Amino acid sequence: MAADEDADVFEITDFTTASEWERFVARLEEILHEWKLVSVQPRHPVTKADQNNGTWIEKTEEITFADFKFMVSHHYLKPASSPDQTPDLRQSPDEEGEEIEEVEEKEDVIPTVMMDMMNTENDFPSKAHFLSRLYGLQEFVVIAPSSKSDAIDSESRIKLLLSSVSIALSNAGCPVPVFVQVQHFWRQMYSGICLMSGTTINFDVIQFQRVPPQYNHLAGLLDVFKAKLATQITPRPKVTVAVRFTYFLQEWVNSPWPQEPPVVDSCGNDLSSLMEDEIGCTSFNSLPFGASEDPVSELRLACTWPSLSEDMIVENQNYSDLDPLQAPQWSVKIGMSDDPNCLLGHYLQSFVKHGYRQESTEELLWNMVVTEEETDQTGDISQALQRLTEPNVGYSIPSISNVVNRASSRMTVKTGVAPISADLLTELLELLFPDAKDAFDKQKEEGEEEKEMDATEVDAPESDNRYTEVIRNLSKQLKSCPSDNLVHSLAVCLCIINISNGGLRGVAQLWQEFVLEMRFRWENKCFIKGIEPGAPNLGSCLIYQKLQMLNCCIERKMKREQLYKGYEGNLDNMFASEETKKDKGTGSADLGHAQSERRTSADSKSDQPMSSGNFKQKSVSLSSLSDKATKLAHMDVQSSSEDEFFECDEATSRKDSMELNPEDCVDDQVKRKDSWKKHLSDPDKEADECDIDSDNGQEEPGSGDSMDSNSDTAFKESFTHGPVGRLAPFGDLKLIDSEESMYIPVTQEPAPMTEDMLEEHAEILARLGTSSEGAQLRARMQSACLMSDMESFKAANPGCTLIDFVRWYSPRDWIEEEVVDDDGQVSKKCHLSPRMMIPGNIWREAWESSKAVPARRQKRLFDDTKEAEKVLHFLSSMKPANLVLNLMPVVIHSAIIKVIQNEDSDIPKLKDVLDNLISRASKVTRAAHQDIKKYEDLVRYINLAETMIARAKSLKSKFTKDLLDHKNAEKEMEQFVSELLHHQEVAVRGGPYGPAGSCIHKLFIAAQKEINMVVDDNEEKEEDGHMSSLSAFPRPVGREYILRTFCPRPAAYSKSLPHRLYCNIMEGHEFHLAGAFSTDTTFQ
C-alpha cells in the first residue's frame, strides 16, 4: 500500500510563475515606456553648431537580471538652438499615433537612426558621447554593469542579453537603438541593436591595442567594409569617405618663459638673493602670480577631408594623397595641463594648511632662542636681589621688567639655527616698518619709488582701470582691512616666508619679531604706521582691530603724559601730601591749584603781541581743549611711582547701551555732537568763555576736597564753589529752575572696544540672568558712561535737574507741544517723554546716585595701559594656527586684488568667476565662526581663476605678430586666439593659407627643426613648405576614417539601406573599428 501511495505522488511545475529572464524583459519594457521611447517621432537632423553647443542629457535607472545588477542609461542631445525640443515633452503614443499615420501617408519618413548615420554634419564632433562619435547618433540607450569590476565577457551571456533586449524592443515598439557594454570598461566595446519596421541595424565594436598592418590605411579599410556588405549587385555602390588626421605640437620654440628667471648682473651675482631663487617671486610685498610651467601643453591640429568619393583619394602602405597642406578644412584644439602649478595658489594652499597645526610658538622656536643663562653666564650683581624675589617654579613666568627690557631690542637667536637670517630679517622689518629707517635710506627709497610710479604710469595698460572701483570696495565687502597697510604687508610677507624660509618656523619667528616691535612701540610711544587712526573698525579683521586699539592706547598715553609734562607750576604741589591723601582718599589732587596756574600762564601769554605762530598755537589748543580737559582728570590718579594700572568696578559702555531704546540714544548723541560744532565755530568767543570758565572753577591749593559718599553734600559743595569743567554754552538755553545759561560739560571719551571685547561684554551681561538683582546690576554696568556724563553735567551746571540733562543729552525726550487755551491763544507746553516718566527709570536712578564731579576728577573709563597689555598678550599668546586663521581674510583680500590686476577681458567666464569669488569670500570672512575648510575652498577657487588667466596669457604669447606675413591680419589673429579661449575646437579660416594657418604652419616647422636639430639659413624655402630633407609636419598621432554607403542587404532584391564604418587609429595606443550594418527583414 505504501508503495502504491508513493507512486501516485508527482511534482507539479507551475509555468505561470515568471522567471528571472521574463522579469528582466518586463522591467526593461516598463523603463522604455516611462521614458516615452515608444513610437516616437523622428528627430530633426543635428547640425555642427548643435554638436558643439548642445548639451548631453542622461537618465539612469537600475535593473537586475537574477543577481546581476545593470544600469540603464538614456542619452540624448539637447540642442542649444531649440531647448524646448526634448524627449520629456514628447506626446504619449496614443496622442501621437494619428499624427504619425498622417505623416506616413504624405511621405516616407526616414528614421532618426538612419539620418544620423548618414549625416555628414555629425562627423568628428568636438565634444560628444563615445557612441555618438562612432555612429553619429543623437539618442540611444546603454545597458552596462553597475560595478566597473563586473564585465560581460562570455559570448553566451552577451547573446542572451542582446536577445532579451531585442524582445523588449519588439514588444514595446521602440525605434531607439540600445547598446550593451561588453568586455572590460577600459576597452569601450559595445554591441547594439535597433529594431524598426522591416529593418534591423546591428552595431558592433572591435578594439585592439596594436594596429593590424593590413588595416593601417584606407585601402585596407575599404576591403573590410565591402567584404562585410557582401552585396551581389553590379555595379558596386560607391563608398563615401571622410578622413581626419590629427597632429600634435608640443614644442613651443618661440614661446617665452612663463616666469622671469633670476636677475644676474655682469659679475654673475644674483640680484634677487633675498628671495633665495624663488621663481616668480620678486619681492616680499607682492604675492607671486602665474604658472611656473607652461599651462598650454599642446596644440592639436586636425586636417579634415570631408565627404570624398573613394575614387578621389589613394592611401595605401606605399603612397598617400592626404597631404595636410592640401586639406580643405583645418581646425585647432588646445590641450591644457591638468595642474600647471600656479604660484599664487601654491603659496596660499601651503599657508592655509598650517591652520590645522597644533604647535605653539615656544614648541617651534625652542631650539633657536638664546636663553637668559646663555647670554649672561657670569651673572649680573645688580639683578641679584630681583632674582631672589622672583618665584622659583618649574616653568618660566615673564615679569613686567623682563618684558619691557626685551621690548627695546630684537629677539636673540642662535646663529645658523634660525630659518630667517639676520640680514633678511632686517630687510623684512624695514619693509613692514618704513618709519624706522634712517633718513638717508628714506630719501633714497622715495626717489626710487617715484621713478617706479612714473614708469608704471607710462606703461600701465588701459584695462588696469576697469576694476579700480571693485578693488576700492573690496575692503567694505570683505571683513579684512584697507589695502596697502601694515596688516596686508605682514600677511604677504608671512605667505612668502612660509615657502622660501623655513615654513611654519619662519612664520613663527617673523611673528615674534612683529610682536616685539609692537611692544617696543607701545613702551616708547611710537605710533604704528599703516593703521587708520581712531576707534577699532568692527568691519575689519580682528588683528587689525587689535592694532587699532594699540594705536588708541598709544595716543591716549601720549596725550596724558604731554598734559602732565606741560604743567608749568611746581609738580610737587600738584599732589597732596601723604596725610592729605589718607584723609581725602587715594589719588585726589589739588586740581584747583592746577587750574589757577594754567590760567595765570594763559593770561601772561595773552599780554604778548599775537603773531601768526601764536595764533596757530592758540587755535590748535582751543580745538583740543576737550581732550586736554579730559586728560586733566587722570592726573589725580597717578602716584609718585608712576603706577599706571587701575582697577575698574564698572564695565565701560556707550551712552546708548541702556535698557531704553539704543537707536534713539544714538540719534540724540549725534545731534548733541552737531550742536557742539555749532557753538565751537568761533575760536575767540570760545577762548573768552574758557577763560571765564577757568576763573569760575578756580580753587585754592589744598582746599579741594574729594567727593563724599553722600551725593547731596557733594552737590552742595560743587554749587558753593562754582561750576567746573565747562566747554561752551549750549545755545541760548537756560536751566529750568534758574536763569543761568546751560553749558556743555567736558566729558570723558568713551572706551573703544574690539569685537571680541564686545562679545565678552555681552556674554557677561547675559550671565547675569533675568532676576531683579541681575537686571539692576546689568543696568549699572551699562550706565557707566551715562553716569560719567551726568556727573560732568552737574559739575558744569550747578543747580541743574534731570530735565536740564535730558534737554542736552537726549532732546528727543524733551517734548514741546503747542496748546490752544479757551481764549484762542497758543502757548507752549513742555514735558518729558513717556519713557522718562516710567517709575524706576534707570535715568532717574542714575541721576539721583550721581555726584557733581568734573571729568578730570572722575575714574578713567578707558585704562590705556591695561588695554595695551591685553592687546600685547593677545598677540604674543596666539598660536601659529590661530594666526593663520586670523590672517586668512587679509590673504584672500590680497589674492583677489592680484587676480583682478591680472585679469583679461578675452577670458571666457572670468568675470562670473570673480563675482562668485568675491561673493563667497564676503560670506566666509564675515561668518561668526571662522572655518579653515571654507578658506581652503576659496583658495581652490582663486587657483581656478589664476589658471584661467595663466592659460590665456600663455596662449597669447604663442601667437604673436611676428609670425604674420601681413600686418593687416592682426585683428584676425586676435579674433582667432579669442575663439580658442571660448571654444573647445576652432575652425581655421582659409585653412593652411589663411593668417592663422600660416602661423600654425610656421610653428610646426620650427618645432620640427628643433626636434631634429636642423640649422638651415634658407628661410624662404622653408616658408614655402618645400624642405627636401625634413617634413613640415610629424606623423599624425591620430587618424579617423568614416565610410558610408547605401546598398541592399542581405539579398540583391532587398531594400537599399544605409551602412557605416568608423575607424580610429591612435599611433602606438589603440585601434577601434565600429560598424553599423542594416538588414532588410521583409525581403530576405
XYZ file of N, CA, C and O in Angstrom, residues 400-550:
604
model
N 57.156 91.892 34.359
C 56.981 93.127 33.597
C 58.324 93.741 33.223
O 58.535 94.218 32.112
N 59.274 93.676 34.138
C 60.581 94.262 33.852
C 61.292 93.529 32.734
O 61.904 94.140 31.862
N 61.194 92.206 32.751
C 61.831 91.445 31.673
C 61.187 91.746 30.330
O 61.861 91.878 29.314
N 59.869 91.852 30.327
C 59.169 92.116 29.077
C 59.532 93.483 28.533
O 59.790 93.675 27.349
N 59.582 94.488 29.398
C 59.906 95.831 28.949
C 61.337 95.904 28.448
O 61.645 96.546 27.456
N 62.264 95.202 29.130
C 63.649 95.203 28.671
C 63.768 94.540 27.305
O 64.498 94.998 26.447
N 63.041 93.461 27.123
C 63.125 92.784 25.833
C 62.465 93.598 24.724
O 62.755 93.430 23.567
N 61.547 94.454 25.107
C 60.860 95.229 24.082
C 61.763 96.220 23.396
O 61.469 96.674 22.308
N 62.856 96.569 23.993
C 63.735 97.562 23.406
C 64.746 96.967 22.439
O 65.564 97.692 21.904
N 64.744 95.676 22.214
C 65.712 95.046 21.324
C 65.062 93.898 20.580
O 63.945 93.509 20.875
N 65.782 93.350 19.622
C 65.293 92.229 18.832
C 65.444 90.932 19.599
O 66.180 90.837 20.577
N 64.747 89.910 19.129
C 64.843 88.595 19.740
C 66.213 87.991 19.436
O 66.657 87.981 18.284
N 66.877 87.496 20.458
C 68.216 86.929 20.303
C 68.090 85.464 19.915
O 67.462 84.675 20.625
N 68.683 85.113 18.783
C 68.591 83.746 18.274
C 69.994 83.216 18.047
O 70.973 83.969 17.941
N 70.084 81.903 17.955
C 71.364 81.253 17.717
C 71.739 81.376 16.249
O 70.883 81.270 15.357
N 73.009 81.583 16.002
C 73.499 81.750 14.638
C 73.411 80.431 13.882
O 73.843 79.398 14.362
N 72.847 80.474 12.683
C 72.765 79.298 11.831
C 71.601 78.387 12.128
O 71.386 77.419 11.403
N 70.831 78.643 13.179
C 69.699 77.785 13.533
C 68.383 78.402 13.085
O 67.457 77.699 12.695
N 68.282 79.714 13.153
C 67.041 80.400 12.798
C 66.758 80.246 11.309
O 67.667 80.330 10.474
N 65.504 80.010 10.929
C 65.182 79.884 9.498
C 65.344 81.180 8.722
O 65.579 81.160 7.524
N 65.208 82.324 9.389
C 65.375 83.623 8.736
C 66.693 84.223 9.216
O 66.907 84.380 10.421
N 67.567 84.544 8.292
C 68.848 85.123 8.656
C 68.675 86.540 9.187
O 67.625 87.173 9.017
N 69.732 87.046 9.831
C 69.659 88.380 10.430
C 69.496 89.459 9.366
O 68.716 90.407 9.546
N 70.206 89.335 8.252
C 70.101 90.342 7.194
C 68.701 90.361 6.583
O 68.120 91.431 6.359
N 68.183 89.176 6.313
C 66.844 89.111 5.737
C 65.803 89.621 6.716
O 64.845 90.307 6.330
N 65.977 89.309 7.992
C 65.029 89.784 8.997
C 65.046 91.306 9.088
O 63.995 91.944 9.246
N 66.219 91.895 8.969
C 66.312 93.355 8.977
C 65.577 93.947 7.775
O 64.855 94.950 7.897
N 65.754 93.338 6.610
C 65.049 93.812 5.426
C 63.535 93.707 5.592
O 62.781 94.604 5.198
N 63.083 92.617 6.199
C 61.644 92.433 6.379
C 61.072 93.461 7.346
O 59.999 94.027 7.103
N 61.767 93.703 8.446
C 61.273 94.679 9.412
C 61.288 96.094 8.836
O 60.396 96.901 9.126
N 62.280 96.414 8.022
C 62.286 97.722 7.375
C 61.176 97.839 6.338
O 60.640 98.921 6.107
N 60.822 96.700 5.723
C 59.707 96.713 4.780
C 58.383 96.919 5.505
O 57.510 97.660 5.043
N 58.215 96.268 6.647
C 56.977 96.392 7.400
C 56.879 97.746 8.108
O 55.785 98.304 8.229
N 58.017 98.235 8.590
C 58.031 99.487 9.347
C 59.001 100.463 8.671
O 60.140 100.637 9.111
N 58.579 101.092 7.584
C 59.486 102.008 6.878
C 59.832 103.245 7.692
O 60.823 103.913 7.403
N 59.041 103.587 8.716
C 59.348 104.761 9.517
C 60.530 104.546 10.434
O 61.041 105.506 11.033
N 61.011 103.288 10.567
C 62.152 103.003 11.427
C 63.481 103.109 10.690
O 64.537 102.898 11.287
N 63.462 103.441 9.398
C 64.704 103.523 8.633
C 65.403 104.854 8.886
O 64.837 105.802 9.434
N 66.663 104.913 8.454
C 67.419 106.152 8.542
C 66.896 107.154 7.527
O 66.247 106.817 6.543
N 67.214 108.419 7.752
C 66.746 109.480 6.856
C 67.327 109.333 5.461
O 66.653 109.550 4.450
N 68.598 108.933 5.375
C 69.235 108.766 4.063
C 68.565 107.645 3.275
O 68.303 107.785 2.076
N 68.285 106.531 3.951
C 67.626 105.417 3.264
C 66.219 105.808 2.828
O 65.750 105.393 1.758
N 65.525 106.602 3.643
C 64.180 107.021 3.259
C 64.202 107.869 2.000
O 63.408 107.673 1.080
N 65.127 108.825 1.925
C 65.214 109.669 0.732
C 65.545 108.861 -0.512
O 65.004 109.067 -1.582
N 66.448 107.896 -0.333
C 66.832 107.062 -1.466
C 65.653 106.230 -1.955
O 65.404 106.129 -3.167
N 64.901 105.645 -1.037
C 63.779 104.808 -1.439
C 62.641 105.642 -2.013
O 61.943 105.208 -2.919
N 62.450 106.856 -1.458
C 61.406 107.707 -2.017
C 61.706 108.065 -3.471
O 60.819 108.103 -4.316
N 62.991 108.311 -3.767
C 63.359 108.589 -5.154
C 63.120 107.401 -6.060
O 62.640 107.542 -7.181
N 63.443 106.203 -5.566
C 63.210 105.008 -6.373
C 61.722 104.750 -6.567
O 61.289 104.348 -7.652
N 60.934 104.999 -5.536
C 59.503 104.781 -5.674
C 58.888 105.757 -6.678
O 57.996 105.392 -7.442
N 59.367 107.002 -6.673
C 58.856 107.963 -7.648
C 59.169 107.538 -9.077
O 58.338 107.639 -9.977
N 60.388 107.014 -9.279
C 60.738 106.527 -10.616
C 59.855 105.352 -11.024
O 59.396 105.261 -12.161
N 59.625 104.428 -10.079
C 58.786 103.275 -10.400
C 57.359 103.696 -10.702
O 56.718 103.185 -11.614
N 56.849 104.670 -9.941
C 55.491 105.141 -10.200
C 55.380 105.809 -11.555
O 54.408 105.617 -12.284
N 56.410 106.585 -11.921
C 56.388 107.210 -13.243
C 56.425 106.162 -14.344
O 55.733 106.278 -15.357
N 57.234 105.115 -14.134
C 57.318 104.062 -15.148
C 56.008 103.299 -15.272
O 55.563 102.970 -16.368
N 55.377 103.020 -14.146
C 54.116 102.293 -14.194
C 53.013 103.131 -14.809
O 52.127 102.605 -15.483
N 53.036 104.456 -14.574
C 52.020 105.298 -15.183
C 52.154 105.333 -16.703
O 51.174 105.397 -17.427
N 53.397 105.264 -17.194
C 53.605 105.289 -18.646
C 53.204 103.966 -19.277
O 52.565 103.914 -20.322
N 53.596 102.857 -18.603
C 53.391 101.537 -19.186
C 52.085 100.893 -18.759
O 51.824 99.757 -19.119
N 51.284 101.546 -17.943
C 50.071 100.911 -17.425
C 49.071 100.699 -18.550
O 48.773 101.611 -19.309
N 48.541 99.501 -18.711
C 47.541 99.255 -19.747
C 46.207 99.876 -19.380
O 45.933 100.184 -18.226
N 45.360 100.038 -20.387
C 44.068 100.649 -20.148
C 43.162 99.752 -19.333
O 42.295 100.228 -18.621
N 43.354 98.442 -19.403
C 42.483 97.522 -18.695
C 42.678 97.555 -17.198
O 41.869 97.023 -16.456
N 43.787 98.181 -16.717
C 44.032 98.199 -15.285
C 43.018 99.048 -14.546
O 42.841 98.894 -13.347
N 42.373 99.994 -15.248
C 41.461 100.911 -14.589
C 40.024 100.408 -14.568
O 39.163 101.068 -14.014
N 39.760 99.265 -15.148
C 38.389 98.799 -15.229
C 37.878 98.297 -13.898
O 36.697 98.390 -13.588
N 38.755 97.727 -13.109
C 38.352 97.171 -11.828
C 38.834 98.035 -10.664
O 38.957 97.548 -9.546
N 39.096 99.310 -10.914
C 39.549 100.182 -9.836
C 38.493 100.311 -8.759
O 38.787 100.246 -7.557
N 37.249 100.477 -9.174
C 36.170 100.617 -8.203
C 35.950 99.316 -7.434
O 35.639 99.335 -6.238
N 36.113 98.189 -8.102
C 35.955 96.897 -7.421
C 37.023 96.719 -6.358
O 36.742 96.280 -5.231
N 38.265 97.075 -6.676
C 39.347 96.956 -5.693
C 39.114 97.904 -4.525
O 39.384 97.554 -3.363
N 38.592 99.091 -4.820
C 38.356 100.057 -3.752
C 37.268 99.579 -2.801
O 37.316 99.854 -1.592
N 36.271 98.866 -3.304
C 35.164 98.405 -2.469
C 35.415 97.047 -1.824
O 34.560 96.567 -1.069
N 36.536 96.422 -2.124
C 36.785 95.098 -1.554
C 36.902 95.145 -0.039
O 36.430 94.237 0.653
N 37.537 96.186 0.486
C 37.688 96.274 1.937
C 36.353 96.436 2.641
O 36.244 96.125 3.837
N 35.330 96.922 1.932
C 33.994 97.017 2.511
C 33.223 95.710 2.386
O 32.441 95.359 3.274
N 33.444 94.997 1.300
C 32.725 93.737 1.103
C 33.304 92.610 1.953
O 32.556 91.776 2.473
N 34.614 92.590 2.084
C 35.252 91.555 2.893
C 35.540 92.102 4.283
O 35.780 93.294 4.467
N 35.530 91.220 5.248
C 35.903 91.612 6.609
C 37.409 91.467 6.735
O 37.936 90.583 7.394
N 38.098 92.371 6.083
C 39.551 92.331 6.043
C 40.088 93.620 6.641
O 39.864 93.905 7.819
N 40.751 94.406 5.873
C 41.254 95.702 6.290
C 41.607 96.475 5.025
O 41.713 95.884 3.945
N 41.782 97.788 5.118
C 42.151 98.546 3.914
C 43.445 98.030 3.297
O 44.364 97.604 4.003
N 43.492 98.031 1.991
C 44.676 97.522 1.301
C 45.849 98.471 1.470
O 45.688 99.636 1.846
N 47.038 97.955 1.189
C 48.286 98.718 1.257
C 48.532 99.284 2.659
O 48.835 100.464 2.843
N 48.367 98.432 3.669
C 48.697 98.852 5.014
C 49.565 97.796 5.680
O 50.018 96.837 5.040
N 49.803 97.947 6.961
C 50.734 97.078 7.675
C 50.263 95.636 7.699
O 51.061 94.702 7.497
N 48.983 95.402 7.948
C 48.484 94.028 8.068
C 48.572 93.318 6.725
O 48.907 92.128 6.667
N 48.283 94.022 5.634
C 48.422 93.413 4.308
C 49.881 93.048 4.039
O 50.172 91.949 3.550
N 50.790 93.943 4.348
C 52.212 93.644 4.132
C 52.665 92.472 4.992
O 53.430 91.618 4.534
N 52.182 92.433 6.227
C 52.551 91.328 7.107
C 52.030 90.000 6.581
O 52.757 88.989 6.571
N 50.776 89.962 6.132
C 50.204 88.712 5.619
C 50.951 88.228 4.383
O 51.235 87.026 4.241
N 51.290 89.154 3.486
C 52.023 88.766 2.273
C 53.412 88.265 2.642
O 53.893 87.253 2.103
N 54.083 88.941 3.554
C 55.424 88.502 3.978
C 55.382 87.112 4.589
O 56.247 86.265 4.314
N 54.394 86.842 5.424
C 54.294 85.525 6.055
C 54.028 84.436 5.021
O 54.552 83.324 5.132
N 53.206 84.739 4.007
C 52.959 83.749 2.943
C 54.241 83.415 2.193
O 54.500 82.244 1.884
N 55.034 84.418 1.895
C 56.266 84.185 1.131
C 57.323 83.523 2.010
O 58.038 82.616 1.562
N 57.426 83.956 3.273
C 58.387 83.338 4.193
C 58.065 81.868 4.391
O 58.964 81.023 4.524
N 56.798 81.521 4.400
C 56.395 80.127 4.581
C 56.956 79.228 3.490
O 57.277 78.062 3.746
N 57.111 79.739 2.273
C 57.633 78.940 1.163
C 59.155 79.028 1.088
O 59.840 78.017 0.888
N 59.684 80.211 1.273
C 61.106 80.420 0.984
C 62.016 80.293 2.194
O 63.213 80.081 2.027
N 61.489 80.412 3.407
C 62.362 80.450 4.585
C 61.763 79.682 5.748
O 61.177 80.252 6.662
N 61.868 78.384 5.709
C 61.628 77.583 6.901
C 60.216 77.184 7.194
O 59.961 76.583 8.254
N 59.250 77.488 6.371
C 57.894 77.044 6.619
C 57.289 77.697 7.852
O 57.418 78.904 8.081
N 56.640 76.888 8.668
C 55.933 77.408 9.837
C 56.895 77.985 10.868
O 56.538 78.923 11.588
N 58.119 77.464 10.967
C 59.082 78.020 11.911
C 59.485 79.439 11.498
O 59.655 80.324 12.346
N 59.638 79.668 10.212
C 59.914 81.024 9.747
C 58.753 81.968 10.015
O 58.955 83.136 10.370
N 57.519 81.470 9.850
C 56.344 82.286 10.153
C 56.316 82.655 11.627
O 56.060 83.807 12.004
N 56.609 81.680 12.494
C 56.610 81.950 13.932
C 57.707 82.938 14.316
O 57.500 83.809 15.175
N 58.873 82.830 13.685
C 59.959 83.749 14.021
C 59.612 85.184 13.626
O 59.792 86.120 14.417
N 59.102 85.371 12.421
C 58.748 86.719 11.987
C 57.609 87.284 12.832
O 57.591 88.477 13.155
N 56.671 86.447 13.235
C 55.561 86.926 14.064
C 56.061 87.363 15.439
O 55.600 88.376 15.974
N 56.989 86.634 16.015
C 57.525 87.030 17.303
C 58.276 88.360 17.206
O 58.189 89.206 18.093
N 59.004 88.561 16.121
C 59.674 89.840 15.925
C 58.655 90.965 15.767
O 58.859 92.086 16.251
N 57.557 90.671 15.101
C 56.495 91.664 14.936
C 55.889 92.025 16.286
O 55.643 93.218 16.571
N 55.646 91.036 17.142
C 55.066 91.297 18.462
C 56.030 92.121 19.310
O 55.621 93.049 20.027
N 57.328 91.808 19.249
C 58.315 92.592 19.992
C 58.351 94.034 19.505
O 58.536 94.970 20.297
N 58.187 94.220 18.211
C 58.153 95.581 17.677
C 56.924 96.329 18.187
O 56.989 97.529 18.492
N 55.785 95.624 18.302
C 54.590 96.258 18.841
C 54.806 96.686 20.291
O 54.408 97.782 20.693
N 55.426 95.838 21.093
C 55.697 96.204 22.487
C 56.703 97.353 22.561
O 56.568 98.253 23.400
N 57.687 97.337 21.704
C 58.661 98.425 21.691
C 57.980 99.755 21.371
O 58.269 100.784 21.992
N 57.067 99.745 20.416
C 56.377 100.980 20.057
C 55.443 101.432 21.176
O 55.256 102.632 21.383
N 54.848 100.502 21.878
C 53.992 100.887 22.998
C 54.826 101.505 24.126
O 54.458 102.547 24.670
N 55.928 100.894 24.467
C 56.740 101.416 25.563
C 57.394 102.750 25.203
O 57.595 103.598 26.077
N 57.717 102.938 23.925
C 58.391 104.168 23.508
C 57.443 105.173 22.860
O 57.906 106.159 22.273
N 56.146 104.901 22.924
C 55.122 105.837 22.442
C 55.339 106.189 20.978
O 55.352 107.366 20.582
N 55.516 105.165 20.136
C 55.656 105.346 18.686
C 54.405 104.802 18.014
O 54.037 103.641 18.213
N 53.756 105.638 17.227
C 52.548 105.189 16.545
C 52.876 104.087 15.532
O 53.964 104.047 14.967
N 51.902 103.224 15.324
C 52.033 102.148 14.336
C 51.609 102.703 12.987
O 50.427 102.978 12.757
N 52.544 102.889 12.101
C 52.247 103.426 10.786
C 51.490 102.390 9.954
O 51.682 101.191 10.102
N 50.648 102.879 9.069
C 49.880 101.983 8.211
C 48.586 101.510 8.830
O 47.925 100.631 8.276
N 48.200 102.049 9.988
C 46.951 101.697 10.645
C 46.107 102.955 10.746
O 46.579 104.011 11.186
N 44.846 102.841 10.334
C 43.972 104.001 10.370
C 43.756 104.469 11.801
O 43.548 103.652 12.702
N 43.791 105.779 12.055
C 43.561 106.272 13.412
C 42.093 106.156 13.803
O 41.216 105.974 12.961
N 41.865 106.273 15.093
C 40.501 106.225 15.590
C 40.189 104.914 16.270
O 41.053 104.048 16.464
N 38.928 104.772 16.659
C 38.478 103.556 17.347
C 38.543 102.362 16.408
O 38.533 102.518 15.180
N 38.610 101.157 16.964
C 38.678 99.958 16.111
C 37.483 99.852 15.180
O 36.338 100.064 15.589
N 37.770 99.546 13.944
C 36.742 99.358 12.931
C 36.212 97.933 13.023
O 36.919 96.971 12.702
N 34.972 97.786 13.485
C 34.398 96.459 13.683
C 34.137 95.739 12.365
O 33.839 94.543 12.381
N 34.234 96.419 11.252
C 34.081 95.772 9.956
C 35.361 95.205 9.399
O 35.375 94.699 8.277
N 36.441 95.263 10.151
C 37.728 94.739 9.721
C 38.064 93.476 10.509
O 37.339 93.080 11.430
N 39.185 92.848 10.157
C 39.584 91.609 10.820
C 40.054 91.911 12.243
O 40.345 93.047 12.609
N 40.155 90.846 13.053
C 40.432 91.024 14.473
C 41.835 91.566 14.713
O 42.036 92.416 15.602
N 42.815 91.106 13.965
C 44.187 91.582 14.182
C 44.277 93.069 13.866
O 44.944 93.834 14.587
N 43.612 93.514 12.831
C 43.613 94.943 12.510
C 42.936 95.742 13.616
O 43.389 96.837 13.966
N 41.859 95.215 14.187
C 41.201 95.891 15.305
C 42.130 95.989 16.510
O 42.162 97.020 17.198
N 42.880 94.934 16.779
C 43.805 94.952 17.910
C 44.897 96.001 17.712
O 45.280 96.704 18.657
N 45.415 96.111 16.507
C 46.435 97.125 16.248
C 45.845 98.530 16.329
O 46.519 99.470 16.780
N 44.597 98.695 15.896
C 43.941 99.991 16.072
C 43.764 100.323 17.551
O 43.952 101.468 17.966
N 43.402 99.312 18.343
C 43.283 99.512 19.782
C 44.628 99.902 20.397
O 44.694 100.784 21.263
N 45.696 99.257 19.955
C 47.018 99.602 20.472
C 47.401 101.034 20.079
O 48.013 101.767 20.879
